[in-house]
XYZ file of C-alpha atoms in Angstrom:
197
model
C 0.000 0.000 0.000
C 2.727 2.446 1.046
C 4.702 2.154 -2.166
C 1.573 2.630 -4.455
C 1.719 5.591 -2.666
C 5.483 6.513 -3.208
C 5.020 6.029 -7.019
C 2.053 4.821 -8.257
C 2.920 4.355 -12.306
C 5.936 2.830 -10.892
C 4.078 0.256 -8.997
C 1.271 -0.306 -11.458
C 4.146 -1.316 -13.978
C 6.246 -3.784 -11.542
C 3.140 -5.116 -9.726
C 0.583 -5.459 -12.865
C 2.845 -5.836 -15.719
C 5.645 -6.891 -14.160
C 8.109 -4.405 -16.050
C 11.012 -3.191 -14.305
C 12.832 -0.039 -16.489
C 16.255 -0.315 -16.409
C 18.798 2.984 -15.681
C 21.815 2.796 -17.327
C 24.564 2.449 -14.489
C 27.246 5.154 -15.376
C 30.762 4.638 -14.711
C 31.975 5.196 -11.314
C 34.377 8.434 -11.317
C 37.990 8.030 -11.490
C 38.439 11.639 -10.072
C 37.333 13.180 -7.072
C 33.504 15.007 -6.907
C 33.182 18.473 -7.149
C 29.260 18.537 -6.169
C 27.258 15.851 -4.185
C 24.130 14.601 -6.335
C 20.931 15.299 -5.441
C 20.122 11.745 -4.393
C 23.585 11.699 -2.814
C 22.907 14.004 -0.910
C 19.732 12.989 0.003
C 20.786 9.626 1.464
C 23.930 11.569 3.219
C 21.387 14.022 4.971
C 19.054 10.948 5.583
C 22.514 9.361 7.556
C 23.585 12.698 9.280
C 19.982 13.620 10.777
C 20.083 9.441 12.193
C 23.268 9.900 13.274
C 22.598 13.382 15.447
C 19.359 12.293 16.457
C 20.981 8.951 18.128
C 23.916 11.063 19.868
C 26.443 9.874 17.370
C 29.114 11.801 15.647
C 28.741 12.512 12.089
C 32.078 13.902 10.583
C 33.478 14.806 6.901
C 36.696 12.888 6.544
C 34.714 9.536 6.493
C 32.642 10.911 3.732
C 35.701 12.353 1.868
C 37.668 8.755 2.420
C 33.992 7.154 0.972
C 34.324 9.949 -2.138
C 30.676 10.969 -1.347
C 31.467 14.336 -0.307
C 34.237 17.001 -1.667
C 37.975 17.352 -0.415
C 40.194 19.476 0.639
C 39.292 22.470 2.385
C 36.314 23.253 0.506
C 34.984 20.384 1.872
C 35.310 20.672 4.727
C 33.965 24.366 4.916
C 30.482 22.801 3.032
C 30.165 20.589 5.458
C 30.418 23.011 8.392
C 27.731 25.350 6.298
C 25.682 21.660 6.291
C 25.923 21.433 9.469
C 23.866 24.488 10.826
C 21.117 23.350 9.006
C 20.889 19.809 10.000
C 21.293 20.581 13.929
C 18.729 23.690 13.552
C 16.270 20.775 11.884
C 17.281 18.115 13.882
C 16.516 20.461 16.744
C 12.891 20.588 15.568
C 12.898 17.161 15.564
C 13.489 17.005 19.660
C 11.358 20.091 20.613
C 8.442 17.919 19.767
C 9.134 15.689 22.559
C 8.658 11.852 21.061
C 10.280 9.969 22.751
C 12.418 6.762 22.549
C 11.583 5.042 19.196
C 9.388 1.947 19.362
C 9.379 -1.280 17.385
C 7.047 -1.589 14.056
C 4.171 -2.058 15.136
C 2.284 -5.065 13.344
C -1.463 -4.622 12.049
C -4.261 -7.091 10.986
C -7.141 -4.425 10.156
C -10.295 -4.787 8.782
C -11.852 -2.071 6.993
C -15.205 -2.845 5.193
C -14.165 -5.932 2.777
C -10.497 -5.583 3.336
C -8.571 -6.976 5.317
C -4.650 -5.207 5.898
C -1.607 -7.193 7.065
C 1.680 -5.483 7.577
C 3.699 -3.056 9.806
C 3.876 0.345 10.761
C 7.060 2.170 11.283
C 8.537 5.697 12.423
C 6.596 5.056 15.568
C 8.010 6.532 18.973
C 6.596 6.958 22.484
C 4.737 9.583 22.378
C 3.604 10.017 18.499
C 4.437 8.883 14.840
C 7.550 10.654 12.477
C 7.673 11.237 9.263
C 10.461 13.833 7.587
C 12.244 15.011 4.730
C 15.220 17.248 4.826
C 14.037 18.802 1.662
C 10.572 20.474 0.850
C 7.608 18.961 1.429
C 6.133 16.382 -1.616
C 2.813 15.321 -2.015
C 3.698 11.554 -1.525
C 4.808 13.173 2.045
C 1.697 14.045 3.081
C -0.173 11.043 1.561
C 1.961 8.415 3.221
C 1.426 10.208 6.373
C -2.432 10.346 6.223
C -2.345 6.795 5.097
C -0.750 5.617 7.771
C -2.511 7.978 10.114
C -5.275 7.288 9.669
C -4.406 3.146 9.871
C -2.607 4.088 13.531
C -6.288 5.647 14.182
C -8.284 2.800 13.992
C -6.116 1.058 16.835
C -5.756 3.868 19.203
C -5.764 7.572 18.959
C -2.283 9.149 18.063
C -0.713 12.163 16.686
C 1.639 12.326 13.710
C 3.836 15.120 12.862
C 5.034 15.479 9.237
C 8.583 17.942 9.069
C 10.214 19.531 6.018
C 12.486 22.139 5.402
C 9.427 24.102 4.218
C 6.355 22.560 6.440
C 5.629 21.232 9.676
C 2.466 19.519 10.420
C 0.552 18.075 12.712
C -2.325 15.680 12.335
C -4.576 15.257 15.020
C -6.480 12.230 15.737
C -10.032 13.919 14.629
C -7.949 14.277 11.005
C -8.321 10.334 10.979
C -11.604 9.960 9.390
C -12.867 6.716 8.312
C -14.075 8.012 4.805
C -10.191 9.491 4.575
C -9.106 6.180 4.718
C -12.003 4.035 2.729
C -10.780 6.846 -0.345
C -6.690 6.472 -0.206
C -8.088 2.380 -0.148
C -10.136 2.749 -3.459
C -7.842 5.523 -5.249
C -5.324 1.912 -4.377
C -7.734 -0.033 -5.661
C -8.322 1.677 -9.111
C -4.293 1.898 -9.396
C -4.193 -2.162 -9.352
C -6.276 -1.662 -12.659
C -4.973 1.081 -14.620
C -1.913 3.524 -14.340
C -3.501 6.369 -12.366
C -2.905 10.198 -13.171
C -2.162 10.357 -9.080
């Protein structure tokens, strides 16, 4: 359910058709980078924010040794700039007051004529996490109504949703029952046909 929701062409054509598109793997670099990638960087901001957020240190020379970040001394004067800005949203992060993180939690709902099996994640103490150290995408927000509104039918719970550009909260009264019976059926209709979603 969650990765209809991530990409829904993507998993109408792996899950229907069974077509997986290829990318063409480039050549790794013989020389050293001069800019980290966008998905790069992604993943490396993914690592840091992990690594703060569990009181570990995060530092540049093991991504210079890995060639996933840029030597020298400019380097090492990016990272610092990077740096601010993950600890300022990392901060966020521990002003809302979650908690230890908690296991996956495991689900057998029913809802109407279906019956969901699976596990929940981002799930701490005192709420449910979801965030992106970029801005905010629509598959964001969906994911975290979807699984909202599934943490709603067990218990009432708050989830908070962080960006660089948004923070929100959803409230248990935000987990309606119709909410839910719609992301199910918009699912539903993507099993049959690639959906514009």
């Amino acid at each position: 359910l969650f990765a209809f929701y991530r990409h829904p062409q993507r998993y109408f054509l792996r899950r229907q058709l069974d077509l997986r598109l290829q990318t063409l793997d480039a050549e790794p670099e013989e020389r050293e980078p001069f800019a980290v990638d966008g998905l790069e960087s992604y993943a490396i901001h993914h690592d840091w924010i992990q690594a703060l957020l569990n009181g570990k240190d995060f530092n540049v020379a093991k991504l210079q040794a890995q060639g996933r970040w840029l030597s020298g001394v400019m380097g090492e004067l990016a990272f610092t700039r990077q740096q601010e800005k993950i600890v300022e949203f990392v901060d966020k992060i521990t002003t809302l007051q979650l908690g230890a993180k908690v296991a996956d939690l495991a689900i057998d709902l029913n809802i109407d004529d279906y019956r969901l099996i699976g596990k929940l994640g981002n799930l701490y103490e005192n709420g449910c996490l979801f965030y992106r150290f970029a801005k905010l995408k629509g598959k964001d927000l969906l994911i975290a109504l979807l699984q909202h509104g599934l943490l709603n039918q067990i218990q009432p719970h708050y989830t908070y949703l962080l960006s660089t550009d948004a923070e929100l909260v959803l409230t248990p009264e935000l987990a309606s029952s119709e909410l839910l019976n719609a992301l199910l059926m918009l699912y539903l209709t993507g099993q049959q046909r690639p959906d514009a979603l």
